[in-house]
Amino acid sequence: MVNKIGYDMEETQETDTTTLISDINDIAIQDPVVSKSVTENEPVPSSSEQGSSYEILFDQLKEKNKHIFVLSTAGKPIYTRFGNENQMASLFGLMIALVSVTQDSNDTLQSICCGQTRIVFLNKDPLILVGVSQSSEPYDQIKKQLTYVYNNIISTLTLTQLKKIFHNRTNFDLRRLMSGSERLIDKLITFTENDPGFLLDSISCLQMPSSSRDKITQTILTQCSKIKNLVFGLLIAQKHVISIVRMKKYSLHVSDIHLILNLINSTESFKTAESWTPICLPTFDSSGYMHAHISYLAEDCQACLVLLTIDHNLFFTLSDAKRKITEKMRCNDCLHAINEAIIRQPISLARANITGLRHLLYKNKNRSQHWCPPFTSPYNTDELQQNLMSVYCSLISQINFPGRTLKVIFQQLTAETMLAWATEDVELYMTFEPLVSKECATNAVTKLTQWMKKEEDSLFIFNIPMF
Amino acid sequence: MATRKKVLLKVIILGDSSVGKTSLMNQYVNKKFTNQYKATIGADFLTKEVMVDDRIVTMQVSKPAPGPNPLCASIWDTAGQERFQSLGVAFYRGADCCVLVFDVTSPGSFKSLDGWRDEFLIQASPSDPDHFPFVVLGNKVDLDNRAVSTKRAQQWCQSKNGLPYFETSAKEAVNVEQAFKTIARNALAQESDVELYNEFPDQIKLDGGSSDNRSSGGDNCAC
Ligand SMILES: Nc1nc2c(ncn2[C@@H]2O[C@H](COP(=O)(O)OP(=O)(O)OP(=O)(O)O)[C@@H](O)[C@H]2O)c(=O)[nH]1
Ligand SMILES: [Mg+2]
């Protein structure tokens, strides 16, 4: 079987009436029925060898729930989550043909649905990103994932460079400049599938007494404020942010922080040596690089300090600043406080003591920060946790549906009862035991809100000082 | 770089209907031929790994040490019939080589070459059209009723900056391998002739937060 965007037809004098099937919906590559009909139309031995290898390839691809492909507008492969791009060259050709045909009629191909499978296209000239999901994820969700992958590519190249490269050479094989970043993209996709921060557009903070956090922030600020062209300082513990400082008038966007977190948590070598790396923050400024000084505070304190500047000559200044920050933090017990907080993570929901409540997501909307307590029984397996995340995902997209102002959703599912609750300042998604009544659930909101008043100082970062 | 991926070349085949584009591709990739004619609708894609041992390759800075260079040719076969041609500009963009095919028994298909070449140059708009690698194939040389002489074909190729010309038979596998070797080699030369993109873009300018995304208080700012 040859990969094709049309069908082979027997061409005889009489077949002039044969209709050309050109409906985009029928060209779905994932649909087994379609590929079967192509096979049946294949009486000639023509390309059966390549055909069977394609069938094996497609069978392998179908086993995976979620695919992400990146290609250039010339149809050259750049990234695939699974498998080898060269073997899929024809598949990439097919994608570009679909995009091209639609473009030719002054239209944009956004998504193809066939059964459970949804294919989403994101056209970001000179790149095209394609997501294929078999787990009925919402369109917006897949599109956002594709945007994250796109941003990750921008973060290593900058948009200016990317455009320049393809302006000069439309046939450029971008994989030449991507070695090493495939791994980051793999990790980032996993992040977008599991992390509530991606769903909620927010970051998670390391819980600690606000007095300790303020002391840490002040220590960083004192050093940073003296340095010209330093724009942001960020202290991170695993997936959590401890502290942020920033230059007056500038702020860090959540999706840029997610990229930084992904970079740090995917790169072991940062743990052993201080690093100096160019990174473009696409939302902040996609045209140029920031330069990041990245280092863990100390052997005995595994928090990672990221200092971001626009000046690529600042390494030694920042290295010096970092050393002073660590020294000061050792003296004023901040290192100790961070270690304590890391050991105490994650903060269990049991402390809120609300009967029937199994799990929740709490988002402070003004701060774009969230709290997600650890999963407890009965969510003991990856699969059960993943299922619950999909339930959250669907609630979140309903609450945030553009143009709609839903405030409360109460859902009794077979395995749990869900309550989504949105106010001006807060989004709250709660998971209860099944059969919990509406009153019971709303009472829990009140109780939790009261508890939060006491705890939010330690769960969120309220003080993000400027210099 | 040790982990460099295999080079992937995009090769587009153009020419009038039934000159043998699909047959040539099948002969080259699958070593098969059929007398049956099935018009291509839209496009077919095939890939093949090829070895090119070429000086041009090894001279490139970013290439591995001299030696055979494995690469992967992705061949985009198109429809010659007008009613099946609607692939759009994007389809042709970024090709590394374009193969123009005519049927040596059909003068009409030979005359069309100019049109196909122009059409390709317009649609794909390569950065250096005068030196874009085309390869011309005169197919079906196994047939007796030849109507386009070798000389005439060669003259045309000469007039277009000396395009490589091969006389092939997809049916009897004459010159197919050689032709595609040249196609791959020329495509590779096109693909690898690249400046290094390692100069840094200009430093970001801090404009006091006047641009939307940087200023505080916007959507989703962790502040
Ligand atoms: N004798 C002979 N016949 C050939 C040769 N190559 C192709 N044919 C025949 O010519 C006819 C057309 O070949 P195709 O390869 O389908 O032509 P095409 O250029 O792909 O046509 P379209 O898809 O319509 O654009 C078929 O019947 C082939 O068997 C050849 O080298 N010699
Ligand atoms: Mg054909």
PDB file of N, CA and C in Angstrom, chain A residues 289-374:
ATOM      1  N   TYR A 289      17.280  35.904  23.046  1.00  0.00           N
ATOM      2  CA  TYR A 289      17.615  35.026  24.158  1.00  0.00           C
ATOM      3  C   TYR A 289      17.730  35.794  25.461  1.00  0.00           C
ATOM      4  N   MET A 290      17.277  35.147  26.523  1.00  0.00           N
ATOM      5  CA  MET A 290      17.705  35.508  27.855  1.00  0.00           C
ATOM      6  C   MET A 290      18.888  34.589  28.137  1.00  0.00           C
ATOM      7  N   HIS A 291      19.674  34.946  29.136  1.00  0.00           N
ATOM      8  CA  HIS A 291      20.782  34.073  29.502  1.00  0.00           C
ATOM      9  C   HIS A 291      20.574  33.656  30.937  1.00  0.00           C
ATOM     10  N   ALA A 292      20.588  32.365  31.145  1.00  0.00           N
ATOM     11  CA  ALA A 292      20.229  31.851  32.464  1.00  0.00           C
ATOM     12  C   ALA A 292      21.450  31.305  33.184  1.00  0.00           C
ATOM     13  N   HIS A 293      21.654  31.788  34.382  1.00  0.00           N
ATOM     14  CA  HIS A 293      22.643  31.181  35.265  1.00  0.00           C
ATOM     15  C   HIS A 293      21.871  30.207  36.143  1.00  0.00           C
ATOM     16  N   ILE A 294      22.208  28.924  36.017  1.00  0.00           N
ATOM     17  CA  ILE A 294      21.445  27.887  36.708  1.00  0.00           C
ATOM     18  C   ILE A 294      22.366  27.098  37.626  1.00  0.00           C
ATOM     19  N   SER A 295      22.004  27.018  38.892  1.00  0.00           N
ATOM     20  CA  SER A 295      22.835  26.232  39.802  1.00  0.00           C
ATOM     21  C   SER A 295      22.034  25.840  41.033  1.00  0.00           C
ATOM     22  N   TYR A 296      22.373  24.685  41.569  1.00  0.00           N
ATOM     23  CA  TYR A 296      21.750  24.285  42.830  1.00  0.00           C
ATOM     24  C   TYR A 296      22.478  24.980  43.967  1.00  0.00           C
ATOM     25  N   LEU A 297      21.742  25.331  45.008  1.00  0.00           N
ATOM     26  CA  LEU A 297      22.314  26.171  46.056  1.00  0.00           C
ATOM     27  C   LEU A 297      23.544  25.548  46.692  1.00  0.00           C
ATOM     28  N   ALA A 298      23.432  24.280  47.106  1.00  0.00           N
ATOM     29  CA  ALA A 298      24.556  23.637  47.781  1.00  0.00           C
ATOM     30  C   ALA A 298      24.368  22.128  47.756  1.00  0.00           C
ATOM     31  N   GLU A 299      25.448  21.410  47.992  1.00  0.00           N
ATOM     32  CA  GLU A 299      25.382  19.952  48.103  1.00  0.00           C
ATOM     33  C   GLU A 299      24.243  19.550  49.042  1.00  0.00           C
ATOM     34  N   ASP A 300      24.170  20.270  50.146  1.00  0.00           N
ATOM     35  CA  ASP A 300      23.211  19.881  51.183  1.00  0.00           C
ATOM     36  C   ASP A 300      21.907  20.674  51.092  1.00  0.00           C
ATOM     37  N   CYS A 301      21.672  21.343  49.964  1.00  0.00           N
ATOM     38  CA  CYS A 301      20.378  22.003  49.792  1.00  0.00           C
ATOM     39  C   CYS A 301      19.987  21.986  48.322  1.00  0.00           C
ATOM     40  N   GLN A 302      19.096  21.076  47.971  1.00  0.00           N
ATOM     41  CA  GLN A 302      18.782  20.842  46.565  1.00  0.00           C
ATOM     42  C   GLN A 302      17.677  21.750  46.039  1.00  0.00           C
ATOM     43  N   ALA A 303      17.881  23.037  46.215  1.00  0.00           N
ATOM     44  CA  ALA A 303      16.995  24.003  45.568  1.00  0.00           C
ATOM     45  C   ALA A 303      17.798  24.652  44.455  1.00  0.00           C
ATOM     46  N   CYS A 304      17.144  24.924  43.339  1.00  0.00           N
ATOM     47  CA  CYS A 304      17.861  25.405  42.164  1.00  0.00           C
ATOM     48  C   CYS A 304      17.593  26.894  41.955  1.00  0.00           C
ATOM     49  N   LEU A 305      18.675  27.638  41.861  1.00  0.00           N
ATOM     50  CA  LEU A 305      18.545  29.089  41.658  1.00  0.00           C
ATOM     51  C   LEU A 305      18.733  29.415  40.174  1.00  0.00           C
ATOM     52  N   VAL A 306      17.793  30.157  39.609  1.00  0.00           N
ATOM     53  CA  VAL A 306      17.873  30.551  38.202  1.00  0.00           C
ATOM     54  C   VAL A 306      17.905  32.068  38.137  1.00  0.00           C
ATOM     55  N   LEU A 307      18.972  32.597  37.574  1.00  0.00           N
ATOM     56  CA  LEU A 307      19.077  34.050  37.424  1.00  0.00           C
ATOM     57  C   LEU A 307      19.056  34.376  35.935  1.00  0.00           C
ATOM     58  N   LEU A 308      18.104  35.207  35.537  1.00  0.00           N
ATOM     59  CA  LEU A 308      17.914  35.466  34.108  1.00  0.00           C
ATOM     60  C   LEU A 308      18.284  36.905  33.747  1.00  0.00           C
ATOM     61  N   THR A 309      19.148  37.026  32.762  1.00  0.00           N
ATOM     62  CA  THR A 309      19.586  38.351  32.347  1.00  0.00           C
ATOM     63  C   THR A 309      19.507  38.475  30.831  1.00  0.00           C
ATOM     64  N   ILE A 310      19.524  39.701  30.323  1.00  0.00           N
ATOM     65  CA  ILE A 310      19.574  39.873  28.872  1.00  0.00           C
ATOM     66  C   ILE A 310      21.019  39.994  28.397  1.00  0.00           C
ATOM     67  N   ASP A 311      21.952  40.103  29.357  1.00  0.00           N
ATOM     68  CA  ASP A 311      23.341  40.383  29.008  1.00  0.00           C
ATOM     69  C   ASP A 311      24.161  39.095  29.016  1.00  0.00           C
ATOM     70  N   HIS A 312      24.696  38.712  27.844  1.00  0.00           N
ATOM     71  CA  HIS A 312      25.381  37.425  27.797  1.00  0.00           C
ATOM     72  C   HIS A 312      26.799  37.482  28.376  1.00  0.00           C
ATOM     73  N   ASN A 313      27.201  38.620  28.861  1.00  0.00           N
ATOM     74  CA  ASN A 313      28.534  38.717  29.470  1.00  0.00           C
ATOM     75  C   ASN A 313      28.499  38.676  30.991  1.00  0.00           C
ATOM     76  N   LEU A 314      27.360  38.283  31.533  1.00  0.00           N
ATOM     77  CA  LEU A 314      27.175  38.462  32.968  1.00  0.00           C
ATOM     78  C   LEU A 314      27.499  37.226  33.820  1.00  0.00           C
ATOM     79  N   PHE A 315      28.038  36.199  33.178  1.00  0.00           N
ATOM     80  CA  PHE A 315      28.219  34.945  33.910  1.00  0.00           C
ATOM     81  C   PHE A 315      28.938  35.121  35.246  1.00  0.00           C
ATOM     82  N   PHE A 316      30.103  35.777  35.217  1.00  0.00           N
ATOM     83  CA  PHE A 316      30.904  35.832  36.439  1.00  0.00           C
ATOM     84  C   PHE A 316      30.234  36.663  37.527  1.00  0.00           C
ATOM     85  N   THR A 317      29.569  37.716  37.112  1.00  0.00           N
ATOM     86  CA  THR A 317      28.818  38.521  38.071  1.00  0.00           C
ATOM     87  C   THR A 317      27.748  37.675  38.757  1.00  0.00           C
ATOM     88  N   LEU A 318      27.032  36.893  37.941  1.00  0.00           N
ATOM     89  CA  LEU A 318      25.939  36.091  38.500  1.00  0.00           C
ATOM     90  C   LEU A 318      26.475  34.939  39.340  1.00  0.00           C
ATOM     91  N   SER A 319      27.581  34.375  38.889  1.00  0.00           N
ATOM     92  CA  SER A 319      28.195  33.288  39.635  1.00  0.00           C
ATOM     93  C   SER A 319      28.577  33.792  41.032  1.00  0.00           C
ATOM     94  N   ASP A 320      29.128  34.982  41.057  1.00  0.00           N
ATOM     95  CA  ASP A 320      29.521  35.603  42.307  1.00  0.00           C
ATOM     96  C   ASP A 320      28.300  35.879  43.191  1.00  0.00           C
ATOM     97  N   ALA A 321      27.243  36.399  42.573  1.00  0.00           N
ATOM     98  CA  ALA A 321      26.013  36.696  43.309  1.00  0.00           C
ATOM     99  C   ALA A 321      25.446  35.431  43.929  1.00  0.00           C
ATOM    100  N   LYS A 322      25.466  34.361  43.141  1.00  0.00           N
ATOM    101  CA  LYS A 322      24.920  33.097  43.635  1.00  0.00           C
ATOM    102  C   LYS A 322      25.700  32.620  44.871  1.00  0.00           C
ATOM    103  N   ARG A 323      27.024  32.733  44.780  1.00  0.00           N
ATOM    104  CA  ARG A 323      27.852  32.290  45.898  1.00  0.00           C
ATOM    105  C   ARG A 323      27.489  33.085  47.163  1.00  0.00           C
ATOM    106  N   LYS A 324      27.320  34.379  46.978  1.00  0.00           N
ATOM    107  CA  LYS A 324      26.971  35.217  48.138  1.00  0.00           C
ATOM    108  C   LYS A 324      25.592  34.865  48.692  1.00  0.00           C
ATOM    109  N   ILE A 325      24.666  34.596  47.783  1.00  0.00           N
ATOM    110  CA  ILE A 325      23.310  34.225  48.223  1.00  0.00           C
ATOM    111  C   ILE A 325      23.362  32.962  49.070  1.00  0.00           C
ATOM    112  N   THR A 326      24.097  31.964  48.579  1.00  0.00           N
ATOM    113  CA  THR A 326      24.188  30.710  49.325  1.00  0.00           C
ATOM    114  C   THR A 326      24.832  30.936  50.694  1.00  0.00           C
ATOM    115  N   GLU A 327      25.912  31.704  50.712  1.00  0.00           N
ATOM    116  CA  GLU A 327      26.590  31.970  51.990  1.00  0.00           C
ATOM    117  C   GLU A 327      25.639  32.622  52.992  1.00  0.00           C
ATOM    118  N   LYS A 328      24.964  33.651  52.493  1.00  0.00           N
ATOM    119  CA  LYS A 328      24.033  34.375  53.369  1.00  0.00           C
ATOM    120  C   LYS A 328      22.923  33.446  53.882  1.00  0.00           C
ATOM    121  N   MET A 329      22.408  32.614  52.972  1.00  0.00           N
ATOM    122  CA  MET A 329      21.315  31.720  53.351  1.00  0.00           C
ATOM    123  C   MET A 329      21.768  30.668  54.349  1.00  0.00           C
ATOM    124  N   ARG A 330      23.049  30.312  54.267  1.00  0.00           N
ATOM    125  CA  ARG A 330      23.552  29.360  55.249  1.00  0.00           C
ATOM    126  C   ARG A 330      23.593  30.019  56.626  1.00  0.00           C
ATOM    127  N   CYS A 331      24.053  31.260  56.664  1.00  0.00           N
ATOM    128  CA  CYS A 331      24.135  31.988  57.934  1.00  0.00           C
ATOM    129  C   CYS A 331      22.752  32.248  58.536  1.00  0.00           C
ATOM    130  N   ASN A 332      21.838  32.692  57.709  1.00  0.00           N
ATOM    131  CA  ASN A 332      20.543  33.075  58.291  1.00  0.00           C
ATOM    132  C   ASN A 332      19.518  31.933  58.306  1.00  0.00           C
ATOM    133  N   ASP A 333      20.022  30.721  58.193  1.00  0.00           N
ATOM    134  CA  ASP A 333      19.179  29.528  58.375  1.00  0.00           C
ATOM    135  C   ASP A 333      18.174  29.269  57.255  1.00  0.00           C
ATOM    136  N   CYS A 334      18.292  29.995  56.145  1.00  0.00           N
ATOM    137  CA  CYS A 334      17.350  29.781  55.047  1.00  0.00           C
ATOM    138  C   CYS A 334      17.528  28.401  54.427  1.00  0.00           C
ATOM    139  N   LEU A 335      18.785  27.965  54.255  1.00  0.00           N
ATOM    140  CA  LEU A 335      19.020  26.641  53.671  1.00  0.00           C
ATOM    141  C   LEU A 335      18.304  25.583  54.501  1.00  0.00           C
ATOM    142  N   HIS A 336      18.426  25.749  55.795  1.00  0.00           N
ATOM    143  CA  HIS A 336      17.778  24.818  56.710  1.00  0.00           C
ATOM    144  C   HIS A 336      16.253  24.833  56.507  1.00  0.00           C
ATOM    145  N   ALA A 337      15.713  26.041  56.397  1.00  0.00           N
ATOM    146  CA  ALA A 337      14.253  26.183  56.219  1.00  0.00           C
ATOM    147  C   ALA A 337      13.788  25.521  54.916  1.00  0.00           C
ATOM    148  N   ILE A 338      14.591  25.683  53.873  1.00  0.00           N
ATOM    149  CA  ILE A 338      14.226  25.066  52.590  1.00  0.00           C
ATOM    150  C   ILE A 338      14.237  23.546  52.714  1.00  0.00           C
ATOM    151  N   ASN A 339      15.297  23.019  53.331  1.00  0.00           N
ATOM    152  CA  ASN A 339      15.385  21.568  53.505  1.00  0.00           C
ATOM    153  C   ASN A 339      14.206  21.020  54.304  1.00  0.00           C
ATOM    154  N   GLU A 340      13.877  21.716  55.373  1.00  0.00           N
ATOM    155  CA  GLU A 340      12.714  21.323  56.168  1.00  0.00           C
ATOM    156  C   GLU A 340      11.463  21.255  55.296  1.00  0.00           C
ATOM    157  N   ALA A 341      11.276  22.312  54.490  1.00  0.00           N
ATOM    158  CA  ALA A 341      10.069  22.393  53.663  1.00  0.00           C
ATOM    159  C   ALA A 341      10.048  21.276  52.621  1.00  0.00           C
ATOM    160  N   ILE A 342      11.207  20.983  52.045  1.00  0.00           N
ATOM    161  CA  ILE A 342      11.262  19.914  51.039  1.00  0.00           C
ATOM    162  C   ILE A 342      10.894  18.581  51.684  1.00  0.00           C
ATOM    163  N   ILE A 343      11.397  18.360  52.900  1.00  0.00           N
ATOM    164  CA  ILE A 343      11.087  17.100  53.585  1.00  0.00           C
ATOM    165  C   ILE A 343       9.591  17.012  53.907  1.00  0.00           C
ATOM    166  N   ARG A 344       9.021  18.145  54.308  1.00  0.00           N
ATOM    167  CA  ARG A 344       7.596  18.146  54.665  1.00  0.00           C
ATOM    168  C   ARG A 344       6.666  17.936  53.464  1.00  0.00           C
ATOM    169  N   GLN A 345       7.148  18.262  52.230  1.00  0.00           N
ATOM    170  CA  GLN A 345       6.322  18.067  51.035  1.00  0.00           C
ATOM    171  C   GLN A 345       5.991  16.590  50.868  1.00  0.00           C
ATOM    172  N   PRO A 346       4.892  16.226  50.267  1.00  0.00           N
ATOM    173  CA  PRO A 346       3.787  17.121  49.952  1.00  0.00           C
ATOM    174  C   PRO A 346       2.815  17.254  51.120  1.00  0.00           C
ATOM    175  N   ILE A 347       2.140  18.360  51.148  1.00  0.00           N
ATOM    176  CA  ILE A 347       1.223  18.642  52.245  1.00  0.00           C
ATOM    177  C   ILE A 347      -0.092  17.891  52.032  1.00  0.00           C
ATOM    178  N   SER A 348      -0.431  17.058  52.988  1.00  0.00           N
ATOM    179  CA  SER A 348      -1.601  16.206  52.815  1.00  0.00           C
ATOM    180  C   SER A 348      -2.902  16.978  53.073  1.00  0.00           C
ATOM    181  N   LEU A 349      -3.918  16.551  52.362  1.00  0.00           N
ATOM    182  CA  LEU A 349      -5.236  17.178  52.484  1.00  0.00           C
ATOM    183  C   LEU A 349      -5.892  16.842  53.820  1.00  0.00           C
ATOM    184  N   ALA A 350      -5.416  15.749  54.415  1.00  0.00           N
ATOM    185  CA  ALA A 350      -6.011  15.303  55.671  1.00  0.00           C
ATOM    186  C   ALA A 350      -6.003  16.415  56.722  1.00  0.00           C
ATOM    187  N   ARG A 351      -5.026  17.311  56.617  1.00  0.00           N
ATOM    188  CA  ARG A 351      -4.937  18.389  57.601  1.00  0.00           C
ATOM    189  C   ARG A 351      -6.145  19.314  57.580  1.00  0.00           C
ATOM    190  N   ALA A 352      -6.802  19.394  56.443  1.00  0.00           N
ATOM    191  CA  ALA A 352      -7.994  20.242  56.374  1.00  0.00           C
ATOM    192  C   ALA A 352      -9.175  19.573  57.071  1.00  0.00           C
ATOM    193  N   ASN A 353      -9.104  18.262  57.216  1.00  0.00           N
ATOM    194  CA  ASN A 353     -10.078  17.503  57.991  1.00  0.00           C
ATOM    195  C   ASN A 353     -11.525  17.713  57.527  1.00  0.00           C
ATOM    196  N   ILE A 354     -11.788  17.404  56.278  1.00  0.00           N
ATOM    197  CA  ILE A 354     -13.142  17.533  55.753  1.00  0.00           C
ATOM    198  C   ILE A 354     -13.633  16.142  55.352  1.00  0.00           C
ATOM    199  N   THR A 355     -14.706  15.704  55.991  1.00  0.00           N
ATOM    200  CA  THR A 355     -15.151  14.337  55.747  1.00  0.00           C
ATOM    201  C   THR A 355     -15.677  14.173  54.319  1.00  0.00           C
ATOM    202  N   GLY A 356     -15.336  13.043  53.738  1.00  0.00           N
ATOM    203  CA  GLY A 356     -15.825  12.726  52.396  1.00  0.00           C
ATOM    204  C   GLY A 356     -15.004  13.330  51.280  1.00  0.00           C
ATOM    205  N   LEU A 357     -14.102  14.247  51.619  1.00  0.00           N
ATOM    206  CA  LEU A 357     -13.281  14.889  50.590  1.00  0.00           C
ATOM    207  C   LEU A 357     -12.021  14.065  50.325  1.00  0.00           C
ATOM    208  N   ARG A 358     -11.866  13.659  49.048  1.00  0.00           N
ATOM    209  CA  ARG A 358     -10.731  12.810  48.723  1.00  0.00           C
ATOM    210  C   ARG A 358      -9.547  13.586  48.148  1.00  0.00           C
ATOM    211  N   HIS A 359      -9.860  14.567  47.351  1.00  0.00           N
ATOM    212  CA  HIS A 359      -8.782  15.267  46.653  1.00  0.00           C
ATOM    213  C   HIS A 359      -9.307  16.609  46.166  1.00  0.00           C
ATOM    214  N   LEU A 360      -8.402  17.516  45.842  1.00  0.00           N
ATOM    215  CA  LEU A 360      -8.854  18.785  45.281  1.00  0.00           C
ATOM    216  C   LEU A 360      -7.758  19.484  44.492  1.00  0.00           C
ATOM    217  N   LEU A 361      -8.184  20.429  43.685  1.00  0.00           N
ATOM    218  CA  LEU A 361      -7.271  21.385  43.062  1.00  0.00           C
ATOM    219  C   LEU A 361      -7.769  22.765  43.473  1.00  0.00           C
ATOM    220  N   TYR A 362      -6.866  23.586  43.972  1.00  0.00           N
ATOM    221  CA  TYR A 362      -7.245  24.929  44.401  1.00  0.00           C
ATOM    222  C   TYR A 362      -6.372  25.913  43.657  1.00  0.00           C
ATOM    223  N   LYS A 363      -7.015  26.831  42.933  1.00  0.00           N
ATOM    224  CA  LYS A 363      -6.225  27.816  42.200  1.00  0.00           C
ATOM    225  C   LYS A 363      -6.502  29.215  42.714  1.00  0.00           C
ATOM    226  N   ASN A 364      -5.441  29.889  43.073  1.00  0.00           N
ATOM    227  CA  ASN A 364      -5.530  31.303  43.387  1.00  0.00           C
ATOM    228  C   ASN A 364      -5.380  32.062  42.068  1.00  0.00           C
ATOM    229  N   LYS A 365      -6.492  32.603  41.575  1.00  0.00           N
ATOM    230  CA  LYS A 365      -6.490  33.154  40.221  1.00  0.00           C
ATOM    231  C   LYS A 365      -5.632  34.409  40.095  1.00  0.00           C
ATOM    232  N   ASN A 366      -5.656  35.238  41.130  1.00  0.00           N
ATOM    233  CA  ASN A 366      -4.878  36.481  41.043  1.00  0.00           C
ATOM    234  C   ASN A 366      -3.379  36.222  40.963  1.00  0.00           C
ATOM    235  N   ARG A 367      -2.966  35.147  41.593  1.00  0.00           N
ATOM    236  CA  ARG A 367      -1.546  34.836  41.643  1.00  0.00           C
ATOM    237  C   ARG A 367      -1.132  33.802  40.597  1.00  0.00           C
ATOM    238  N   SER A 368      -2.105  33.210  39.923  1.00  0.00           N
ATOM    239  CA  SER A 368      -1.822  32.081  39.021  1.00  0.00           C
ATOM    240  C   SER A 368      -0.995  31.010  39.719  1.00  0.00           C
ATOM    241  N   GLN A 369      -1.435  30.679  40.936  1.00  0.00           N
ATOM    242  CA  GLN A 369      -0.758  29.629  41.686  1.00  0.00           C
ATOM    243  C   GLN A 369      -1.806  28.613  42.132  1.00  0.00           C
ATOM    244  N   HIS A 370      -1.377  27.373  42.245  1.00  0.00           N
ATOM    245  CA  HIS A 370      -2.351  26.364  42.662  1.00  0.00           C
ATOM    246  C   HIS A 370      -1.777  25.473  43.744  1.00  0.00           C
ATOM    247  N   TRP A 371      -2.694  24.783  44.388  1.00  0.00           N
ATOM    248  CA  TRP A 371      -2.286  23.762  45.337  1.00  0.00           C
ATOM    249  C   TRP A 371      -2.958  22.456  44.939  1.00  0.00           C
ATOM    250  N   CYS A 372      -2.145  21.423  44.783  1.00  0.00           N
ATOM    251  CA  CYS A 372      -2.667  20.090  44.483  1.00  0.00           C
ATOM    252  C   CYS A 372      -2.082  19.127  45.500  1.00  0.00           C
ATOM    253  N   PRO A 373      -2.871  18.720  46.508  1.00  0.00           N
ATOM    254  CA  PRO A 373      -2.340  17.789  47.505  1.00  0.00           C
ATOM    255  C   PRO A 373      -2.035  16.437  46.857  1.00  0.00           C
ATOM    256  N   PRO A 374      -1.236  15.613  47.510  1.00  0.00           N
ATOM    257  CA  PRO A 374      -0.915  14.306  46.926  1.00  0.00           C
ATOM    258  C   PRO A 374      -2.167  13.428  46.827  1.00  0.00           C
TER     259      PRO A 374
END
